[in-house]
Coordinates of N, CA and C and ligand atoms in Angstrom, one line a residue:
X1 N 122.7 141.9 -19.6 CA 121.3 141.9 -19.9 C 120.9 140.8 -20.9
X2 N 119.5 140.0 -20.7 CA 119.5 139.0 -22.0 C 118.2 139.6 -22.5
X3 N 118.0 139.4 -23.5 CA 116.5 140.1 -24.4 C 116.0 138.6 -24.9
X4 N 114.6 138.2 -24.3 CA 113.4 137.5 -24.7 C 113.2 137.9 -26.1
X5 N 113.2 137.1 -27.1 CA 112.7 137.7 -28.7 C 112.2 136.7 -29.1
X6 N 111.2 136.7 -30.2 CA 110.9 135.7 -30.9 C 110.7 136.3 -32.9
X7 N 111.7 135.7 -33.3 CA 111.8 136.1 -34.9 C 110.7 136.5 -35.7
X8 N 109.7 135.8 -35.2 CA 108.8 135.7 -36.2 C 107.4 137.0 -35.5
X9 N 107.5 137.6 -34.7 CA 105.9 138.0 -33.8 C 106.6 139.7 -33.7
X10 N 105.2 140.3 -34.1 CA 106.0 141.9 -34.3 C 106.4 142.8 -32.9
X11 N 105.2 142.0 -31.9 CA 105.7 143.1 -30.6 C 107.5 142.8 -30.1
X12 N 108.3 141.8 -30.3 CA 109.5 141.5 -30.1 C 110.4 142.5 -31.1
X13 N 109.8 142.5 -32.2 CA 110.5 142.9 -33.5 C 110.7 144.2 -33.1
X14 N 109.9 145.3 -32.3 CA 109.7 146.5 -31.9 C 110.9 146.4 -31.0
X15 N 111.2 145.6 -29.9 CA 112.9 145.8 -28.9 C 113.8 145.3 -29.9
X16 N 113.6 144.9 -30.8 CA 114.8 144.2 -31.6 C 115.2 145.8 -32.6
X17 N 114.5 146.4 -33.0 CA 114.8 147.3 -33.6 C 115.3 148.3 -32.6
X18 N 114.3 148.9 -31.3 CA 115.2 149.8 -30.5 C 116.6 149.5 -30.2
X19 N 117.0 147.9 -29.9 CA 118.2 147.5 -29.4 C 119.4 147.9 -30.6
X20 N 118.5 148.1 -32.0 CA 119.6 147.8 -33.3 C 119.8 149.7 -33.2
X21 N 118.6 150.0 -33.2 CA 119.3 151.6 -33.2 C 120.0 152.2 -32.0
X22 N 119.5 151.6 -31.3 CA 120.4 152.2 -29.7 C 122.1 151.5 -30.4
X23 N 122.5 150.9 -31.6 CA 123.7 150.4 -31.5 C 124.3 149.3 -30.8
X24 N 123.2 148.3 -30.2 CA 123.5 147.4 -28.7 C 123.5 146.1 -29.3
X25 N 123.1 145.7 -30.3 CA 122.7 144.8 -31.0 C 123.7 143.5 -30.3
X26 N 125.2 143.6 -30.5 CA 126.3 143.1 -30.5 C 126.2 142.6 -28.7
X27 N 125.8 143.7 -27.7 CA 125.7 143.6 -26.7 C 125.2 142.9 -25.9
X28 N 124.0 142.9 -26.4 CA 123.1 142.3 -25.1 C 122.5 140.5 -26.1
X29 N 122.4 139.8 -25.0 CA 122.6 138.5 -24.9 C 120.6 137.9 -25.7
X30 N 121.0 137.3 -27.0 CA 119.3 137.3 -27.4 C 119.1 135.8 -26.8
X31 N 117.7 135.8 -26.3 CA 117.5 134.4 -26.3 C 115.9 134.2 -26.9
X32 N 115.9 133.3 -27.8 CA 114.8 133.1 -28.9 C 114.0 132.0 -28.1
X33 N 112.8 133.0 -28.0 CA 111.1 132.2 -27.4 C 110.4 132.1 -28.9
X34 N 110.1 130.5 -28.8 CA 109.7 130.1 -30.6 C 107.7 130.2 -29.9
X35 N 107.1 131.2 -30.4 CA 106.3 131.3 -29.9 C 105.3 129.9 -30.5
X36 N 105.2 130.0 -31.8 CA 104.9 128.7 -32.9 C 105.0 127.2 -31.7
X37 N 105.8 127.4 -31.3 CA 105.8 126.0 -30.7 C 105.5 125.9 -28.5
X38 N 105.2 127.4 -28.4 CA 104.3 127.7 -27.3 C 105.6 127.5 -26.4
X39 N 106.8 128.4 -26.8 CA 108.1 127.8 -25.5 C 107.5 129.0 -24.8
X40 N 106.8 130.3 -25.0 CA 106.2 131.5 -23.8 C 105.5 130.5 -22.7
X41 N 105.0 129.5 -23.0 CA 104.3 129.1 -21.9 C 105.1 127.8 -21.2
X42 N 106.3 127.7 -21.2 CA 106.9 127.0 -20.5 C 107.4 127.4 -18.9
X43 N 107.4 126.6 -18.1 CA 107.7 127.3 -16.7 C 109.0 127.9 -16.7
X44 N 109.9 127.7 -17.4 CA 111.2 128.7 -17.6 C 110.9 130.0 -17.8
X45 N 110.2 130.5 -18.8 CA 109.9 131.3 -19.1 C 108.6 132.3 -18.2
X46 N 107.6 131.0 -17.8 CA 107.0 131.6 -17.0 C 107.5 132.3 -16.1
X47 N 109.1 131.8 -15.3 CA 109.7 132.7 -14.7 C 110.1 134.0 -14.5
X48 N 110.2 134.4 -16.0 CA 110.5 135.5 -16.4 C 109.2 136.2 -16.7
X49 N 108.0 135.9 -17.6 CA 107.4 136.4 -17.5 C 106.0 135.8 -17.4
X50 N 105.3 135.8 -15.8 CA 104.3 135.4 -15.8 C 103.1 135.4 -17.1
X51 N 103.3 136.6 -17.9 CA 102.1 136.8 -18.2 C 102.5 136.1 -20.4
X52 N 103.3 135.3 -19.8 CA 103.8 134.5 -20.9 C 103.4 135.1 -22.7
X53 N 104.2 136.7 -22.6 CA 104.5 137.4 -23.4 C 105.5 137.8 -23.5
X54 N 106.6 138.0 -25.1 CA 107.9 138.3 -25.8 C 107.5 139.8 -26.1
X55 N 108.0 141.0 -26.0 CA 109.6 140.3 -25.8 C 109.5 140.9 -24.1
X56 N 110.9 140.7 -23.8 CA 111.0 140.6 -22.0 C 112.5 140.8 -21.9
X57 N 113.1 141.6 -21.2 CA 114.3 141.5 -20.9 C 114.8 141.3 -19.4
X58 N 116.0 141.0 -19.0 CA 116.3 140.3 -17.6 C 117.7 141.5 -17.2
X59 N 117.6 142.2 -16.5 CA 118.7 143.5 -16.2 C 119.9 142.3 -15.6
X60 N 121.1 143.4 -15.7 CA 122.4 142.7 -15.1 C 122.1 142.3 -13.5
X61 N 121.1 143.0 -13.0 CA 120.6 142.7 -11.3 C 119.1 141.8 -11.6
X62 N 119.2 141.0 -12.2 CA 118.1 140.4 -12.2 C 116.6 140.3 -12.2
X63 N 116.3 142.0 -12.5 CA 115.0 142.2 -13.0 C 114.4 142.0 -13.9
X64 N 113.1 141.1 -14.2 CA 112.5 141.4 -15.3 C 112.0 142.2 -15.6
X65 N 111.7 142.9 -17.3 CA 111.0 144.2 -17.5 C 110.5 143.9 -19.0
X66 N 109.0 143.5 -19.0 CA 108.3 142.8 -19.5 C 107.2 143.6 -20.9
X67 N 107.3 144.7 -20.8 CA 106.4 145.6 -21.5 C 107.7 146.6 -22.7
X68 N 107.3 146.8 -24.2 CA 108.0 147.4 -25.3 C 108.8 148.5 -24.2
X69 N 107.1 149.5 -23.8 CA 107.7 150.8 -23.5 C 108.2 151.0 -22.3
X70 N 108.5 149.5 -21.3 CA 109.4 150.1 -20.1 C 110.8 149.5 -20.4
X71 N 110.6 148.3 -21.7 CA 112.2 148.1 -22.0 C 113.0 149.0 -22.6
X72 N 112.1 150.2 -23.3 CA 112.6 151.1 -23.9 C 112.9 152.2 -23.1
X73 N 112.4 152.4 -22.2 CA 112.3 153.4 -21.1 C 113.9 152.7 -20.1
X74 N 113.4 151.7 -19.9 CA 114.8 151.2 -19.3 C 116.3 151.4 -19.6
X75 N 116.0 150.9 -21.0 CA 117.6 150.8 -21.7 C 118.0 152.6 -22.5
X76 N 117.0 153.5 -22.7 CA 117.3 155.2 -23.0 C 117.8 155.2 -21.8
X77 N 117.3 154.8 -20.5 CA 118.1 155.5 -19.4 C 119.0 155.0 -19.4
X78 N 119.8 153.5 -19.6 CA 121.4 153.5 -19.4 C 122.3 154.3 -20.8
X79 N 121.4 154.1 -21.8 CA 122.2 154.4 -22.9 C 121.4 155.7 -23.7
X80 N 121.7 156.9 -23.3 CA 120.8 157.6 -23.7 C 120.8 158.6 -25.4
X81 N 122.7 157.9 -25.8 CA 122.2 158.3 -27.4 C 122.2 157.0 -28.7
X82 N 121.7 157.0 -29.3 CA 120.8 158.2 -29.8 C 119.6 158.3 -29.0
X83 N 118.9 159.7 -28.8 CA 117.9 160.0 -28.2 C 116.7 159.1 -29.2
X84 N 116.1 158.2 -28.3 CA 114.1 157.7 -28.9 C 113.7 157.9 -28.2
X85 N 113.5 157.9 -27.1 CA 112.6 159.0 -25.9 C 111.6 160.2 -26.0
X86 N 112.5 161.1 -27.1 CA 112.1 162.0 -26.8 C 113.2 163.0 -25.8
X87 N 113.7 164.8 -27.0 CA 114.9 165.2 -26.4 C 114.1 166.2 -25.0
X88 N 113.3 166.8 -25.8 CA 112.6 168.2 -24.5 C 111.7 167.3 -24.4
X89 N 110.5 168.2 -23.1 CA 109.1 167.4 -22.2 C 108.6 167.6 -23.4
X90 N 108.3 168.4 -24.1 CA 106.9 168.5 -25.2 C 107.8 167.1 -26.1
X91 N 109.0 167.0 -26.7 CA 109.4 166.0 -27.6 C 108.7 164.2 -27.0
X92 N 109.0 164.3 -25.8 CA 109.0 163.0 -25.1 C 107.4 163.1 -24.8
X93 N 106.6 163.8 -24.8 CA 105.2 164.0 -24.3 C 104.7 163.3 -25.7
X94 N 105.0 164.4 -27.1 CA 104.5 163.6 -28.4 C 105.1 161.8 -28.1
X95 N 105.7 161.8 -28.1 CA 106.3 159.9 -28.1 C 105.5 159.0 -27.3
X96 N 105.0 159.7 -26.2 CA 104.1 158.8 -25.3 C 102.8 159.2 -26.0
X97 N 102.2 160.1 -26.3 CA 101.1 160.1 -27.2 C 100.5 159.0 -27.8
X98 N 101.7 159.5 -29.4 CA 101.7 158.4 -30.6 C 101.8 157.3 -30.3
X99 N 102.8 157.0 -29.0 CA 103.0 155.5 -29.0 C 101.6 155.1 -28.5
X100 N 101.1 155.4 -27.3 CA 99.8 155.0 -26.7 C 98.5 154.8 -28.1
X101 N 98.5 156.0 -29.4 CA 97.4 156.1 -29.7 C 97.8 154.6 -31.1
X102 N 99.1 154.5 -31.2 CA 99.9 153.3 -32.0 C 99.3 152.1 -31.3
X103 N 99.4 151.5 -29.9 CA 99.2 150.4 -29.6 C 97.8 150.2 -29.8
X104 N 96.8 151.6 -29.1 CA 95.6 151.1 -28.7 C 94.8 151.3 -29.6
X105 N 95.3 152.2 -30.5 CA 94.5 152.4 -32.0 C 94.7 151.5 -32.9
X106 N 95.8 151.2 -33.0 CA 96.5 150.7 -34.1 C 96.8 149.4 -34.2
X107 N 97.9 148.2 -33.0 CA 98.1 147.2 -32.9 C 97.2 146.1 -32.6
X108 N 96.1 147.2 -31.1 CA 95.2 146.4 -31.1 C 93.8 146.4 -31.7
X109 N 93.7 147.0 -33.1 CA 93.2 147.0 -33.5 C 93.2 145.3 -34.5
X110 N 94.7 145.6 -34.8 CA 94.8 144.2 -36.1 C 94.9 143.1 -35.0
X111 N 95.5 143.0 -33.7 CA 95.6 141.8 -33.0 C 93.9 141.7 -32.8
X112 N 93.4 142.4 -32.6 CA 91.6 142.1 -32.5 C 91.6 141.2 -33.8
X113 N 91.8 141.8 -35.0 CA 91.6 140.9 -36.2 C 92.2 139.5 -36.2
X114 N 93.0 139.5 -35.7 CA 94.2 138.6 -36.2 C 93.9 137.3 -35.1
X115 N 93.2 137.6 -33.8 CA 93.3 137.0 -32.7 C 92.1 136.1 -33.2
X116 N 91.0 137.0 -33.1 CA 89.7 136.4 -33.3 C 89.1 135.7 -34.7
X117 N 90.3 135.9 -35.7 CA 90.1 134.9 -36.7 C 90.8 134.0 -36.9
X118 N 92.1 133.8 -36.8 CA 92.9 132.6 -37.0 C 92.6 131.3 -36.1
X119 N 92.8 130.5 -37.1 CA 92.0 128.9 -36.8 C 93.1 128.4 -35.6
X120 N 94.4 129.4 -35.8 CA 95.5 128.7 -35.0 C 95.6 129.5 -33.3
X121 N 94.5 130.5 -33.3 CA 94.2 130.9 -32.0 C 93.3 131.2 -31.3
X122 N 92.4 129.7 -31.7 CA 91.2 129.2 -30.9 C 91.4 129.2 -29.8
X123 N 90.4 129.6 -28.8 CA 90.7 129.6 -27.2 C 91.8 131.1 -27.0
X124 N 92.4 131.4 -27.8 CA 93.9 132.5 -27.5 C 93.2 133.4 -27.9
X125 N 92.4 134.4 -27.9 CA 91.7 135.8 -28.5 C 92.8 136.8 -27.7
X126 N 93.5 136.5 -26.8 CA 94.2 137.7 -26.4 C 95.4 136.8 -25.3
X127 N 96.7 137.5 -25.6 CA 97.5 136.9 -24.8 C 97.4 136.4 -23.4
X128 N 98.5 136.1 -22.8 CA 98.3 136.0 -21.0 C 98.2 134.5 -20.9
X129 N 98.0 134.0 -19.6 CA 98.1 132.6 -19.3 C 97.0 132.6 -19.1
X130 N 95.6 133.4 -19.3 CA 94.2 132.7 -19.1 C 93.6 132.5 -20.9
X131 N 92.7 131.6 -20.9 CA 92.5 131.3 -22.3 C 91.4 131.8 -22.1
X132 N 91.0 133.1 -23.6 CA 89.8 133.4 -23.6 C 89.6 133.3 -25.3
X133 N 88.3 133.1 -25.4 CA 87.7 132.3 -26.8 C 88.0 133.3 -27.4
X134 N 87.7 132.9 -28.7 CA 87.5 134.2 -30.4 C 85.8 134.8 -30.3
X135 N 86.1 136.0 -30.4 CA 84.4 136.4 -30.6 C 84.8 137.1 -32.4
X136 N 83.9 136.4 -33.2 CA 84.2 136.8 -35.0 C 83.8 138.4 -34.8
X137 N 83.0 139.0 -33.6 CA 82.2 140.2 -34.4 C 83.6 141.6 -34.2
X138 N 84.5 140.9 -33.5 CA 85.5 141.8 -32.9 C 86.8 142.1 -34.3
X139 N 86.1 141.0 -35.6 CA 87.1 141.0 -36.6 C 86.9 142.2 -37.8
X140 N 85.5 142.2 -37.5 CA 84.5 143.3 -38.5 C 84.7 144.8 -37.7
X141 N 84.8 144.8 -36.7 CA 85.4 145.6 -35.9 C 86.6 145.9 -35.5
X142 N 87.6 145.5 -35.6 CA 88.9 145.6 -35.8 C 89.3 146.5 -36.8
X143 N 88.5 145.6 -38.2 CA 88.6 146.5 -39.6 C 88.2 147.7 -39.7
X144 N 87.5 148.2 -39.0 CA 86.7 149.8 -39.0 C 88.1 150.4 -38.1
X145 N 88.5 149.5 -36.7 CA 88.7 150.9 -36.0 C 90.5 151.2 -37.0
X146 N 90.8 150.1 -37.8 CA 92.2 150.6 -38.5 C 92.3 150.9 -39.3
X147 N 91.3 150.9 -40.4 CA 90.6 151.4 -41.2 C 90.7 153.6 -40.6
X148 N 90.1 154.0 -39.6 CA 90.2 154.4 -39.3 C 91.0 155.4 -38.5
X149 N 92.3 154.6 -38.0 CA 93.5 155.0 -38.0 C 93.9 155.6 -38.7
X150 N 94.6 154.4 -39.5 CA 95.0 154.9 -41.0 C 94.9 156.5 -41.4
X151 N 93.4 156.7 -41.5 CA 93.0 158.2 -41.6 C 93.9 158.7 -40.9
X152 N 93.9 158.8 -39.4 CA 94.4 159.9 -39.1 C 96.0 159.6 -39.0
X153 N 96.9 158.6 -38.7 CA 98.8 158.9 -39.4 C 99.1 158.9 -40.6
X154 N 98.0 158.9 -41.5 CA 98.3 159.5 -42.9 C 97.9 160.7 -42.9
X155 N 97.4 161.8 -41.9 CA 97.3 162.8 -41.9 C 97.7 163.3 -41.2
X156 N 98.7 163.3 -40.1 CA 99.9 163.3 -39.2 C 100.8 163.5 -40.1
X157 N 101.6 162.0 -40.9 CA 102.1 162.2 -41.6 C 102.4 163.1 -42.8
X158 N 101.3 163.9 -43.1 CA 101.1 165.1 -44.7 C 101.6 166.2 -43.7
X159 N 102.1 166.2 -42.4 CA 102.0 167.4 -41.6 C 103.6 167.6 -40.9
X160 N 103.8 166.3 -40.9 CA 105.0 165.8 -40.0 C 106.5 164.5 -41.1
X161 N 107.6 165.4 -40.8 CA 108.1 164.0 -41.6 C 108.1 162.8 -40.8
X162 N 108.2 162.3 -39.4 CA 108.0 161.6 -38.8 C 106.9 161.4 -37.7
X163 N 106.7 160.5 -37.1 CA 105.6 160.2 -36.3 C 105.4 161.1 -35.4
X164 N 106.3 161.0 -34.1 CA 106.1 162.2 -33.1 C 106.9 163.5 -33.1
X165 N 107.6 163.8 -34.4 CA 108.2 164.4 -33.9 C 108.9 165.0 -35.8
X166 N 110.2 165.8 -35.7 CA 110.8 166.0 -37.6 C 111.7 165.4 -37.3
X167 N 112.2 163.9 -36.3 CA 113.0 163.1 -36.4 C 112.6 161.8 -35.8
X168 N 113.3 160.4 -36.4 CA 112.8 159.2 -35.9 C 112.9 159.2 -34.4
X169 N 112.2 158.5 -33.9 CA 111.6 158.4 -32.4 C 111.6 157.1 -32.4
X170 N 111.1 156.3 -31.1 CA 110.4 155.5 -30.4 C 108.7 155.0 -31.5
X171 N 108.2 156.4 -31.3 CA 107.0 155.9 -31.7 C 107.1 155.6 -33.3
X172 N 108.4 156.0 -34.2 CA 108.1 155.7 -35.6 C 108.8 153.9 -35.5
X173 N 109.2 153.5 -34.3 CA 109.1 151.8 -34.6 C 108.3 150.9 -34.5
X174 N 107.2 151.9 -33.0 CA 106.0 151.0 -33.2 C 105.0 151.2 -34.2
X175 N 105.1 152.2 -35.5 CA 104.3 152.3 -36.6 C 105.0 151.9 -37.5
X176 N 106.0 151.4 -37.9 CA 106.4 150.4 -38.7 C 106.0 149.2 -38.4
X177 N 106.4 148.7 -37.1 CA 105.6 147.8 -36.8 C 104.4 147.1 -37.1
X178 N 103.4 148.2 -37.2 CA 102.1 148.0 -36.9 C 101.9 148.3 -38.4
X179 N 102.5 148.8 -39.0 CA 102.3 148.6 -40.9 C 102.8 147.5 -41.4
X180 N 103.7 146.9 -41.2 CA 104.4 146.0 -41.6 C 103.4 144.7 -40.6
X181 N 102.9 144.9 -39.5 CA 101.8 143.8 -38.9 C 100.4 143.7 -40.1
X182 N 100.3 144.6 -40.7 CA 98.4 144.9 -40.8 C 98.4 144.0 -42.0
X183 N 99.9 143.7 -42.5 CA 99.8 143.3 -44.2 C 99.7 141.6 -43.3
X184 N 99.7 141.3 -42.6 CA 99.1 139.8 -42.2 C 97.7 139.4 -42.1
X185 N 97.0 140.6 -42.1 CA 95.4 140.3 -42.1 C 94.8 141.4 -43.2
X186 N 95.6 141.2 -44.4 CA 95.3 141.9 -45.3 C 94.2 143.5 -44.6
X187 N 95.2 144.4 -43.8 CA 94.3 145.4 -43.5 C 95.7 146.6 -43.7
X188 N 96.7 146.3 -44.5 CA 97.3 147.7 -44.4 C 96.6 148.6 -45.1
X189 N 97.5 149.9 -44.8 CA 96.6 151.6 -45.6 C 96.6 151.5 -46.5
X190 N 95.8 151.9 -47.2 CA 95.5 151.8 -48.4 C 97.0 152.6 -49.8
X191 N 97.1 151.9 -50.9 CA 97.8 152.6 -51.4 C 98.0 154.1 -51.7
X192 N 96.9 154.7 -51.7 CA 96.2 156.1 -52.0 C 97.1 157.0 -50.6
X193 N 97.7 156.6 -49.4 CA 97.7 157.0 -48.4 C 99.7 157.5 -49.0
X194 N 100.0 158.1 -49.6 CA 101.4 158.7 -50.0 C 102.1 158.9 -49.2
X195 N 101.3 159.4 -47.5 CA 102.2 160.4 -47.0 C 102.6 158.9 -45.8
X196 N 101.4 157.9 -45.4 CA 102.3 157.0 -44.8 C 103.3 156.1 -45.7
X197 N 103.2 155.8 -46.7 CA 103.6 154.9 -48.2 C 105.1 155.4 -48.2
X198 N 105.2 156.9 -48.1 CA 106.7 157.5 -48.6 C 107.0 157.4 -47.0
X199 N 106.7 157.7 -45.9 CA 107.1 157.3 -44.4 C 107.9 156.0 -44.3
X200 N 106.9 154.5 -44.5 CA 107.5 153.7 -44.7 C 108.9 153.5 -44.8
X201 N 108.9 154.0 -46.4 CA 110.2 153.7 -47.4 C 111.5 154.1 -46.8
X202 N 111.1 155.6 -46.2 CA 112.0 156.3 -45.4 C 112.5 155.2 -44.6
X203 N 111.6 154.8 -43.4 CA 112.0 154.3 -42.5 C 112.1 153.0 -42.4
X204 N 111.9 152.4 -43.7 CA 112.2 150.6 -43.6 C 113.7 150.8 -44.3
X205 N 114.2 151.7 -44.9 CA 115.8 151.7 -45.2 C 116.6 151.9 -44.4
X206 N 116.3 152.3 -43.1 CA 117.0 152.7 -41.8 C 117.8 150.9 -41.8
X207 N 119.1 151.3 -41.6 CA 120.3 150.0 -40.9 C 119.5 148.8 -39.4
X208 N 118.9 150.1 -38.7 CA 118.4 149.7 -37.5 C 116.9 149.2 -37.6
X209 N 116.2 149.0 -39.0 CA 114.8 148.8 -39.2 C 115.0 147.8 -40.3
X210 N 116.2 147.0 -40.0 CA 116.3 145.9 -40.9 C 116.0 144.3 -40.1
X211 N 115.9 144.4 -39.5 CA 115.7 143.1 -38.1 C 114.5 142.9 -38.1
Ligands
GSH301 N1 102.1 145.0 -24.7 C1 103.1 144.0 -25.0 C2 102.6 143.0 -26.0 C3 103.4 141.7 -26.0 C4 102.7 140.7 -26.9 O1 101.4 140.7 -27.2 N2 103.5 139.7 -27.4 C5 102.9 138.6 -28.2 C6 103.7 138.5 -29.5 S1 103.4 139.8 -30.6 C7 103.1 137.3 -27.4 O2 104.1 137.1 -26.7 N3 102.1 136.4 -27.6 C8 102.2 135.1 -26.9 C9 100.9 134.4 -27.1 O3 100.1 134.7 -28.0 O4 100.6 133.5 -26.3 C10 104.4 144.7 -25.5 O5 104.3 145.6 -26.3 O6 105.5 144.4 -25.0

């Protein structure tokens, strides 16, 4: 298997961490897309993934599988411990939840920020091989709807020691992620927020949340 990564861009950083806790690290073959210098849009890569987004992995039968949660869905099924999935249907049910309410509440809330303001991704407002402009008002908007999150996995959190579940999961990497993203467009939770603040710490000590 080879794994598409790029060092520096958080949705990559999300398979780089599943791969490190699944223990595979050693295993599977990385090959570095320097996004900074636009190698996603090269026809090599376009090979692999039309829609010239990291990360991406290529199976031992030569499939591509292009999205966090079917690389992760993929690689639990050959290697299924440690369990991130999700152990029972109700465990694996919260994981698809949180992760869903993680990307579309949460990631794309700061990529709305992040897209539509930086000077370095004029014409790029949102990935893919079609170029679509920055609209500013979607940056003032961004800020509310994570702003707004926040509220509620810091109140998850006062409830729960981890994201989906009273053990790390799937979905506490794409909320590390997406905390450790928000401090790029100065929109992380606020300090007052303890119960994500002490989550964090927990989970940025993890062996496998060091990548
Ligand atoms: N939904 C995708 C998101 C992938 C994505 O947005 N990747 C970004 C890096 S964080 C990318 O490749 N961007 C390329 C570009 O901006 O052209 C996933 O989670 O796998």
């Amino acid at each position: 298997m080879k794994f598409y990564d790029c060092a520096t861009a958080p949705s990559p950083r999300r398979a780089r961490i599943f791969i490190a806790e699944k223990g595979l690290a050693d295993k599977i073959e990385t090959v570095e897309i320097d996004l900074r210098k636009g190698e996603q849009m090269s026809e090599s890569f376009r090979a692999i993934n039309p829609r010239v987004a990291v990360p991406a992995i290529v199976t031992e039968g030569g499939e591509a599988i292009c999205e966090n949660i079917a690389i992760a869905q993929y690689i639990e099924a050959h290697h299924p411990t440690p369990n991130l999935m999700g152990e029972t249907p109700l465990e694996a049910a919260r994981v698809s939840e949180w992760n869903w309410r993680l990307e579309f509440e949460g990631l794309s809330a700061i990529a709305e920020i992040l897209r539509n303001s930086s000077p370095h991704m004029k014409g790029r407002a949102m990935t893919g091989p079609r170029n679509i402009e920055q609209l500013p008002e979607l940056v003032e908007r961004g800020r509310i709807r994570i702003e707004y999150f926040w509220e509620d996995m810091n109140a998850r959190l006062t409830e729960s020691a981890y994201i989906a579940s009273d053990r790390f999961t799937f979905a506490d990497i794409t909320a590390l992620v997406l905390v450790d993203f928000s401090k790029w467009v100065k929109a992380s939770p606020p300090e007052t927020m303890s119960a994500i603040w002490d989550w964090h710490a927990k989970v940025s000590a993890r062996p496998g949340c060091q990548v």
